[in-house]
CSV table of C-alpha atoms in Angstrom, one decimal:
chain,number,residue,atom,x,y,z
A,1,MET,CA,30.1,16.1,-20.5
A,2,LYS,CA,27.2,18.0,-18.9
A,3,LYS,CA,25.8,18.0,-22.5
A,4,PHE,CA,26.0,14.4,-22.9
A,5,LEU,CA,24.2,13.4,-19.6
A,6,ALA,CA,20.2,13.5,-20.0
A,7,LEU,CA,17.7,15.1,-17.8
A,8,GLY,CA,17.9,13.7,-14.1
A,9,ASP,CA,20.8,12.0,-14.6
A,10,SER,CA,22.6,14.1,-12.0
A,11,LEU,CA,20.1,11.9,-9.5
A,12,ALA,CA,21.2,8.8,-10.9
A,13,ASN,CA,24.6,10.1,-10.3
A,14,ALA,CA,24.2,11.3,-6.7
A,15,LEU,CA,22.2,8.0,-5.7
A,16,SER,CA,25.1,5.8,-7.1
A,17,GLY,CA,28.0,7.5,-5.5
A,18,GLY,CA,29.3,9.0,-8.7
A,19,ARG,CA,29.3,5.4,-10.5
A,20,TYR,CA,26.6,6.5,-13.0
A,21,GLU,CA,28.7,9.5,-14.5
A,22,ALA,CA,32.0,7.2,-14.5
A,23,ALA,CA,30.1,4.3,-16.4
A,24,VAL,CA,28.8,7.1,-19.0
A,25,VAL,CA,32.5,8.6,-19.3
A,26,GLU,CA,33.8,5.1,-19.8
A,27,ALA,CA,31.2,3.7,-22.3
A,28,LYS,CA,31.6,7.1,-24.4
A,29,ASP,CA,35.7,6.6,-24.3
A,30,GLY,CA,34.8,2.8,-25.6
A,31,GLN,CA,36.1,1.3,-23.1
A,32,ILE,CA,33.4,-1.0,-22.5
A,33,GLY,CA,31.0,-2.4,-24.9
A,34,GLN,CA,27.7,-0.3,-26.5
A,35,SER,CA,25.3,-3.2,-25.1
A,36,TYR,CA,26.9,-3.4,-21.5
A,37,PHE,CA,26.3,0.6,-21.1
A,38,ARG,CA,22.7,0.2,-22.2
A,39,GLU,CA,21.8,-2.7,-20.1
A,40,ARG,CA,23.5,-0.8,-16.8
A,41,LEU,CA,21.8,2.6,-17.9
A,42,TRP,CA,18.2,0.5,-18.0
A,43,GLU,CA,18.9,-0.6,-14.5
A,44,LEU,CA,19.3,2.8,-13.4
A,45,GLU,CA,16.6,4.1,-14.8
A,46,SER,CA,14.3,1.3,-13.8
A,47,GLY,CA,15.5,1.0,-10.4
A,48,LEU,CA,16.5,4.4,-9.4
A,49,MET,CA,14.7,6.9,-11.8
A,50,ARG,CA,11.4,5.5,-11.5
A,51,SER,CA,8.7,7.8,-9.8
A,52,PRO,CA,7.4,6.6,-6.5
A,53,ALA,CA,4.0,8.0,-7.6
A,54,ASP,CA,3.5,4.7,-10.1
A,55,GLY,CA,3.5,2.5,-7.0
A,56,TRP,CA,5.8,-0.4,-8.8
A,57,ASP,CA,9.2,1.3,-7.5
A,58,ALA,CA,9.8,-1.1,-4.6
A,59,VAL,CA,9.4,-3.8,-6.7
A,60,ARG,CA,12.5,-4.4,-8.8
A,61,ILE,CA,12.7,-7.8,-10.9
A,62,GLN,CA,16.1,-9.0,-9.5
A,63,THR,CA,17.8,-12.5,-9.6
A,64,GLU,CA,20.6,-14.1,-7.8
A,65,GLY,CA,22.3,-16.2,-10.7
A,66,GLY,CA,19.4,-18.3,-10.8
A,67,GLU,CA,15.6,-18.4,-11.7
A,68,ASP,CA,14.4,-17.2,-8.4
A,69,PHE,CA,13.4,-13.9,-7.2
A,70,SER,CA,16.2,-11.9,-4.4
A,71,ARG,CA,14.4,-12.0,-1.2
A,72,SER,CA,14.5,-8.3,-1.1
A,73,ALA,CA,12.2,-8.4,-4.1
A,74,LEU,CA,9.9,-11.0,-2.8
A,75,ARG,CA,9.4,-9.1,0.6
A,76,ALA,CA,8.5,-6.1,-1.8
A,77,MET,CA,6.3,-8.0,-3.7
A,78,HIS,CA,4.3,-9.6,-0.8
A,79,ARG,CA,4.1,-6.3,0.8
A,80,LEU,CA,2.7,-4.6,-2.5
A,81,ALA,CA,-0.1,-7.5,-2.8
A,82,LEU,CA,-1.1,-7.0,1.1
A,83,VAL,CA,-1.3,-3.3,0.3
A,84,MET,CA,-3.4,-3.8,-3.0
A,85,TYR,CA,-5.6,-6.4,-1.0
A,86,LEU,CA,-6.4,-4.3,1.7
A,87,LYS,CA,-7.4,-1.2,-0.6
A,88,ASN,CA,-8.8,-2.6,-4.2
A,89,PRO,CA,-11.7,-4.2,-4.1
A,90,LEU,CA,-11.2,-6.5,-7.2
A,91,ILE,CA,-8.3,-8.0,-5.7
A,92,LYS,CA,-10.0,-8.5,-2.1
A,93,ARG,CA,-13.1,-9.9,-4.2
A,94,GLY,CA,-11.1,-12.4,-5.8
A,95,VAL,CA,-9.0,-13.5,-2.8
A,96,LYS,CA,-12.1,-13.9,-0.9
A,97,VAL,CA,-14.2,-16.0,-3.2
A,98,GLN,CA,-11.4,-18.1,-3.3
A,99,SER,CA,-11.4,-18.7,0.2
A,100,GLN,CA,-14.8,-18.9,0.9
A,101,TYR,CA,-15.0,-21.6,-2.0
A,102,VAL,CA,-12.3,-23.7,-0.6
A,103,PHE,CA,-13.2,-23.4,3.0
A,104,GLY,CA,-16.8,-22.4,3.0
A,105,GLN,CA,-18.0,-25.5,4.2
A,106,GLY,CA,-15.3,-26.7,6.9
A,107,VAL,CA,-12.9,-29.6,6.6
A,108,ASN,CA,-13.4,-33.1,7.3
A,109,ILE,CA,-10.8,-35.7,7.9
A,110,ASP,CA,-11.7,-39.4,8.4
A,111,VAL,CA,-8.7,-41.5,9.8
A,112,GLN,CA,-9.2,-44.9,8.5
A,113,LYS,CA,-5.8,-46.4,9.3
A,114,SER,CA,-6.6,-47.5,12.9
A,115,LYS,CA,-8.4,-46.3,15.7
A,116,ALA,CA,-5.4,-45.4,17.7
A,117,ALA,CA,-4.4,-42.9,15.0
A,118,GLY,CA,-7.9,-41.5,14.5
A,119,LEU,CA,-7.5,-40.9,18.5
A,120,ILE,CA,-4.1,-39.0,17.8
A,121,TRP,CA,-5.1,-37.1,14.8
A,122,ALA,CA,-8.1,-35.8,16.9
A,123,ASP,CA,-6.0,-34.7,19.4
A,124,PHE,CA,-4.1,-32.6,17.5
A,125,TRP,CA,-7.0,-31.3,15.4
A,126,ASP,CA,-9.2,-30.3,18.3
A,127,HIS,CA,-6.3,-29.0,20.8
A,128,CYS,CA,-7.5,-25.7,21.6
A,129,ASP,CA,-3.9,-24.0,20.9
A,130,ASN,CA,-3.8,-25.7,17.5
A,131,ARG,CA,-7.6,-24.6,16.4
A,132,ARG,CA,-6.7,-20.9,17.3
A,133,GLU,CA,-3.6,-21.2,14.9
A,134,LEU,CA,-4.7,-23.8,12.2
A,135,THR,CA,-7.5,-25.9,12.6
A,136,ALA,CA,-10.6,-23.7,13.2
A,137,PRO,CA,-12.8,-22.9,10.1
A,138,THR,CA,-12.2,-19.3,10.2
A,139,ARG,CA,-8.6,-19.7,10.8
A,140,LEU,CA,-8.3,-21.7,7.8
A,141,ALA,CA,-10.0,-19.3,5.4
A,142,GLN,CA,-8.0,-16.7,6.8
A,143,LEU,CA,-4.6,-18.6,6.1
A,144,GLU,CA,-6.1,-19.4,2.5
A,145,ARG,CA,-6.3,-15.4,2.1
A,146,LYS,CA,-3.1,-15.4,3.3
A,147,LEU,CA,-1.5,-18.3,1.1
A,148,GLN,CA,-3.0,-16.1,-1.8
A,149,ILE,CA,-1.5,-12.9,-1.1
A,150,LYS,CA,1.9,-13.8,0.7
A,151,GLY,CA,2.4,-17.0,-1.5
A,152,ASN,CA,3.9,-19.1,1.5
A,153,LEU,CA,3.0,-20.4,4.9
A,154,PHE,CA,5.4,-21.6,7.4
A,155,PHE,CA,4.5,-24.0,10.4
A,156,ILE,CA,6.6,-24.9,13.1
A,157,PHE,CA,5.7,-27.9,14.9
A,158,PHE,CA,6.6,-28.4,18.6
A,159,VAL,CA,6.6,-32.0,19.8
A,160,ASP,CA,6.6,-33.3,23.0
A,161,ARG,CA,8.1,-36.4,22.8
A,162,VAL,CA,7.6,-37.7,26.0
A,163,PHE,CA,3.9,-37.1,26.3
A,164,GLY,CA,3.2,-37.1,22.5
A,165,ASN,CA,1.7,-33.8,22.1
A,166,CYS,CA,2.2,-31.5,19.3
A,167,GLN,CA,1.2,-28.0,18.9
A,168,VAL,CA,1.5,-26.1,15.6
A,169,ARG,CA,2.4,-22.2,15.1
A,170,GLU,CA,2.6,-20.5,11.9
A,171,LEU,CA,5.5,-18.1,10.6
A,172,ASP,CA,5.6,-15.1,8.7
A,173,VAL,CA,7.2,-15.5,5.4
A,174,ASP,CA,9.0,-12.1,6.1
A,175,GLU,CA,10.7,-14.0,9.0
A,176,ILE,CA,12.3,-16.7,6.4
A,177,GLU,CA,15.2,-15.4,5.0
A,178,GLU,CA,16.3,-18.6,3.3
A,179,VAL,CA,15.3,-22.1,2.4
A,180,LEU,CA,18.8,-24.4,2.4
A,181,PRO,CA,18.4,-27.7,0.6
A,182,ASP,CA,19.3,-31.0,1.6
A,183,PRO,CA,23.2,-31.3,1.4
A,184,LEU,CA,22.8,-34.7,-0.3
A,185,ASP,CA,19.8,-33.5,-2.8
A,186,ALA,CA,19.2,-30.3,-3.8
A,187,SER,CA,15.9,-31.0,-4.9
A,188,LYS,CA,14.7,-31.2,-1.2
A,189,PRO,CA,14.6,-28.6,1.4
A,190,GLY,CA,16.6,-29.4,4.3
A,191,TYR,CA,16.7,-26.3,6.8
A,192,TYR,CA,14.8,-22.8,7.2
A,193,LYS,CA,16.9,-19.7,8.1
A,194,ARG,CA,14.9,-17.7,10.3
A,195,VAL,CA,16.0,-14.3,11.1
A,196,TYR,CA,13.9,-12.2,13.4
A,197,THR,CA,13.6,-9.7,16.0
A,198,ALA,CA,12.4,-10.9,19.3
A,199,LYS,CA,10.5,-8.4,21.8
A,200,ILE,CA,11.7,-9.5,25.4
A,201,LEU,CA,9.6,-8.2,28.4
A,202,ASN,CA,11.1,-7.4,31.6
A,203,ILE,CA,8.4,-8.3,34.1
A,204,GLU,CA,10.0,-6.3,36.9
A,205,THR,CA,10.2,-3.1,35.4
A,206,GLY,CA,7.1,-3.6,32.4
A,207,ARG,CA,9.4,-2.6,29.6
A,208,SER,CA,10.4,-4.5,26.6
A,209,THR,CA,13.9,-5.0,24.7
A,210,THR,CA,14.5,-6.1,21.3
A,211,GLN,CA,17.0,-8.8,20.6
A,212,ASP,CA,17.8,-10.0,16.7
A,213,ARG,CA,18.3,-13.5,16.4
A,214,VAL,CA,19.2,-16.3,13.8
A,215,GLU,CA,17.7,-19.9,14.2
A,216,TYR,CA,17.5,-22.7,12.1
A,217,TYR,CA,14.6,-25.4,11.7
A,218,PRO,CA,15.0,-28.5,9.8
A,219,ASP,CA,12.4,-29.4,7.4
A,220,ILE,CA,9.3,-31.8,8.8
A,221,ALA,CA,10.5,-34.8,6.1
A,222,TYR,CA,14.2,-33.9,6.7
A,223,ASN,CA,15.7,-36.9,9.1
A,224,PRO,CA,19.3,-37.1,8.7
A,225,SER,CA,21.5,-39.4,10.7
A,226,PHE,CA,23.9,-36.5,11.6
A,227,LYS,CA,21.9,-33.6,13.0
A,228,PRO,CA,24.3,-30.8,14.0
A,229,ARG,CA,23.6,-28.7,16.9
A,230,THR,CA,24.4,-25.3,15.3
A,231,ILE,CA,25.1,-23.8,11.7
A,232,GLY,CA,27.6,-21.0,11.7
A,233,GLY,CA,27.3,-20.7,15.4
A,234,ASP,CA,23.4,-20.2,15.3
A,235,PRO,CA,21.2,-22.7,16.9
A,236,VAL,CA,19.5,-25.7,15.1
A,237,PHE,CA,16.1,-26.5,16.5
A,238,TRP,CA,15.4,-30.4,15.7
A,239,ASP,CA,12.6,-30.3,18.0
A,240,ARG,CA,10.7,-27.8,16.0
A,241,PRO,CA,10.5,-29.1,12.5
A,242,MET,CA,9.0,-26.8,9.9
A,243,MET,CA,6.6,-27.4,6.9
A,244,HIS,CA,6.6,-24.9,3.8
A,245,VAL,CA,3.3,-24.7,1.9
A,246,ALA,CA,3.8,-22.9,-1.4
A,247,ARG,CA,1.6,-23.6,-4.7
A,248,GLU,CA,3.3,-20.8,-6.9
A,249,ARG,CA,7.1,-21.9,-6.4
A,250,ILE,CA,9.3,-20.9,-9.6
A,251,THR,CA,12.0,-23.3,-8.2
A,252,LYS,CA,11.6,-26.5,-6.3
A,253,ILE,CA,12.3,-25.4,-2.7
A,254,GLY,CA,12.4,-21.8,-2.8
A,255,ILE,CA,10.3,-18.8,-1.5
A,256,ALA,CA,7.4,-18.4,-3.8
A,257,PRO,CA,6.1,-14.9,-5.0
A,258,SER,CA,2.3,-13.6,-4.3
A,259,GLU,CA,-0.1,-15.7,-6.1
A,260,ILE,CA,-2.1,-12.2,-6.9
A,261,PHE,CA,1.3,-10.4,-8.5
A,262,ALA,CA,-0.3,-11.1,-12.2
A,263,GLN,CA,-3.6,-9.4,-11.2
A,264,LEU,CA,-2.2,-6.3,-9.6
A,265,ASP,CA,-1.6,-4.4,-12.8
A,266,TRP,CA,-4.8,-4.9,-14.3
A,267,ALA,CA,-6.6,-4.1,-11.0
A,268,LYS,CA,-4.8,-0.9,-10.9
A,269,ALA,CA,-5.3,-0.2,-14.3
A,270,TYR,CA,-8.9,-0.5,-14.1
A,271,THR,CA,-9.0,1.8,-10.8
A,272,LYS,CA,-7.2,4.5,-12.6
A,273,PHE,CA,-9.6,4.1,-15.8
A,274,LEU,CA,-12.8,4.7,-13.2
A,275,GLU,CA,-10.9,7.4,-11.8
A,276,HIS,CA,-10.3,9.2,-14.8
A,277,ARG,CA,-14.3,8.6,-15.5
A,278,ALA,CA,-15.3,10.1,-12.2
A,279,THR,CA,-12.8,12.8,-12.8
A,280,VAL,CA,-14.8,13.8,-15.9
A,281,ALA,CA,-18.1,13.5,-14.6
A,282,ALA,CA,-17.2,15.5,-11.9
A,283,ALA,CA,-15.9,18.5,-14.0
A,284,LEU,CA,-18.9,18.3,-16.1
A,285,SER,CA,-21.4,18.4,-13.1
A,286,ARG,CA,-19.8,21.7,-12.0
A,287,ILE,CA,-21.9,24.1,-13.8
A,288,VAL,CA,-25.4,23.2,-15.2
A,289,MET,CA,-26.9,27.1,-15.8
A,290,LYS,CA,-25.8,29.8,-17.6
A,291,PHE,CA,-27.4,33.4,-17.0
A,292,THR,CA,-26.1,36.5,-19.4
A,293,SER,CA,-26.6,40.1,-18.5
A,294,ALA,CA,-25.5,43.4,-20.1
A,295,THR,CA,-23.8,44.9,-17.4
A,296,LYS,CA,-21.9,44.1,-14.1
A,297,ALA,CA,-25.2,45.2,-12.2
A,298,GLY,CA,-27.4,42.8,-13.9
A,299,VAL,CA,-25.0,39.9,-13.2
A,300,ASP,CA,-25.1,41.0,-9.6
A,301,ARG,CA,-28.9,41.2,-9.3
A,302,SER,CA,-29.3,37.5,-11.2
A,303,ARG,CA,-26.5,36.3,-8.6
A,304,LYS,CA,-28.3,37.5,-5.4
A,305,ALA,CA,-31.7,36.1,-6.7
A,306,LEU,CA,-30.4,32.6,-7.5
A,307,ALA,CA,-28.6,32.6,-3.5
A,308,THR,CA,-29.1,29.2,-2.2
A,309,THR,CA,-27.0,26.2,-1.3
A,310,PHE,CA,-25.8,25.8,-4.7
A,311,GLY,CA,-22.3,28.2,-5.1
A,312,ARG,CA,-19.0,27.9,-3.7
A,313,ALA,CA,-17.8,25.7,-1.1
A,314,LYS,CA,-16.7,27.6,2.3
A,315,ALA,CA,-14.0,25.0,3.1
A,316,THR,CA,-12.5,24.4,0.0
A,317,GLY,CA,-13.4,27.5,-1.9
A,318,GLU,CA,-14.2,25.1,-5.2
A,319,ASP,CA,-17.5,25.0,-7.0
A,320,GLU,CA,-19.7,22.7,-6.0
A,321,ALA,CA,-21.9,20.6,-8.2
A,322,GLY,CA,-24.9,22.0,-10.0
A,323,THR,CA,-23.7,26.2,-9.4
A,324,ALA,CA,-24.7,28.6,-12.4
A,325,ALA,CA,-22.2,30.9,-14.2
A,326,HIS,CA,-23.4,34.7,-14.1
A,327,LEU,CA,-21.5,36.3,-17.6
A,328,ARG,CA,-21.6,39.5,-18.9
A,329,GLU,CA,-23.1,40.1,-22.3
A,330,GLY,CA,-20.7,38.6,-25.0
A,331,SER,CA,-19.1,36.3,-22.8
A,332,ASN,CA,-19.6,32.7,-23.1
A,333,VAL,CA,-18.9,29.3,-21.1
A,334,GLU,CA,-19.3,25.8,-22.2
A,335,ALA,CA,-18.1,22.2,-22.0
A,336,VAL,CA,-15.8,20.8,-24.4
A,337,ASN,CA,-17.6,19.0,-27.5
A,338,VAL,CA,-16.3,15.6,-26.8
A,339,LYS,CA,-19.4,13.9,-28.9
A,340,GLY,CA,-18.0,10.7,-30.6
A,341,ALA,CA,-15.0,10.6,-28.3
A,342,THR,CA,-16.7,10.1,-24.9
A,343,ILE,CA,-15.1,6.8,-23.2
A,344,HIS,CA,-18.2,4.8,-21.6
A,345,ALA,CA,-17.2,3.4,-18.4
A,346,ASP,CA,-18.2,-0.3,-19.5
A,347,GLU,CA,-15.5,0.1,-22.1
A,348,GLY,CA,-12.6,-0.8,-19.2
A,349,ARG,CA,-14.4,-4.0,-18.9
A,350,ARG,CA,-10.9,-5.5,-20.7
A,351,PHE,CA,-9.1,-4.3,-17.8
A,352,LEU,CA,-11.6,-6.4,-15.6
A,353,LEU,CA,-11.2,-9.4,-17.5
A,354,MET,CA,-7.7,-9.2,-17.4
A,355,ASN,CA,-7.8,-9.2,-13.6
A,356,CYS,CA,-10.6,-12.1,-13.6
A,357,ALA,CA,-8.2,-14.3,-15.9
A,358,GLY,CA,-5.4,-13.9,-13.4
A,359,PHE,CA,-7.6,-15.3,-10.6
A,360,GLY,CA,-9.3,-18.2,-12.7
A,361,PHE,CA,-12.6,-16.5,-12.1
A,362,GLY,CA,-15.0,-16.0,-14.6
A,363,GLU,CA,-16.8,-12.3,-14.8
A,364,THR,CA,-19.9,-13.4,-12.6
A,365,PHE,CA,-17.7,-14.0,-9.8
A,366,PHE,CA,-17.1,-10.1,-9.4
A,367,GLY,CA,-20.7,-9.2,-9.5
A,368,ASP,CA,-21.8,-9.0,-13.0
A,369,VAL,CA,-24.3,-12.0,-13.4
A,370,SER,CA,-26.1,-10.2,-16.3
A,371,VAL,CA,-23.2,-11.5,-18.9
A,372,GLY,CA,-23.7,-15.3,-17.9
A,373,THR,CA,-26.2,-18.1,-19.1
A,374,LEU,CA,-26.8,-21.5,-17.5
A,375,ALA,CA,-25.2,-23.0,-20.2
A,376,THR,CA,-21.8,-21.3,-19.9
A,377,ALA,CA,-22.4,-21.5,-15.7
A,378,THR,CA,-22.8,-25.4,-16.0
A,379,SER,CA,-19.6,-25.7,-18.4
A,380,LEU,CA,-17.1,-23.6,-16.4
A,381,ASP,CA,-17.9,-25.1,-13.1
A,382,ARG,CA,-15.4,-28.0,-13.1
A,383,PRO,CA,-12.5,-25.7,-14.2
A,384,THR,CA,-13.4,-23.2,-11.9
A,385,GLU,CA,-13.4,-25.8,-9.2
A,386,LEU,CA,-10.0,-27.3,-10.3
A,387,ALA,CA,-8.6,-23.8,-10.1
A,388,MET,CA,-9.6,-23.0,-6.7
């Protein structure tokens, strides 16, 4: 049995509570089909054996009997997209360019139905709390960036039915556990299940405590004749309807994946390509001069004669750039001859273009204006505008 198990299977067996070894034995004995065994082995290798160093172990493509991702996979995807936005210049540039094009000149809304409707809309749009949460120009651009990164926006509307006021609050997608369909029409959203941990401040002690909560909110367009007060014992807030904004939904009412998920692979590949080029350049710049002496004393004299700031770094002990190699006669040091095999940094352009394709932008949007002309810029203007 030990001979049959491959390298690393012991880890998979430990993480699966012994089920891995049992599956191997069962497959070897012919009690399950060969195709099923290969499928389970692939799941273990992709889910358990993948190295965390590659950065993708958190996102496992899981489905729940349908076309959509599982909730845990979506959360991992959204976190990964956020990290890449914060640390990768290509992702950050693409996201910011789109938000600047969409909301760079602000938003103008003209209500022409009636003067009364215009006053009601102005009261909502210009309310100080709503400006901070939704309608201010800077907030609109911020929400556009968040929509690209996390793929979803959820808004709760607090309606005062006595005075007619309405205030809006935005919820993070991680708090929404599930979108439940309309019981009479599965293609329409009915309820949003919110699962979160509330922080409660004790005014007397100044200390905060936490409390886990489950709440349901109706969709803003869902208005059934029968309105239950609870679902499964948890409250339903009919006076706080919710609106879901998503552009890349796989299903009609589900939670959407990140809009920039397709670009992450290629942005990371391009970054690695440039890192490897920088590593080679740093290695080649270590030694720029060579001195040869017949004796050790001659080597020591030449070293003292060139005693400058060039040399070994005190903090790390590594050779700094521009150092000299002092060798005895008969010794030699030289860079590896890579003539004809050297990869120029610009040869990674195809990785960059794949990232551009994910955003729907041309190369010029990422800083290289030399590749475009007036004719191509004019012809590509409308498709780019529609993509945004």
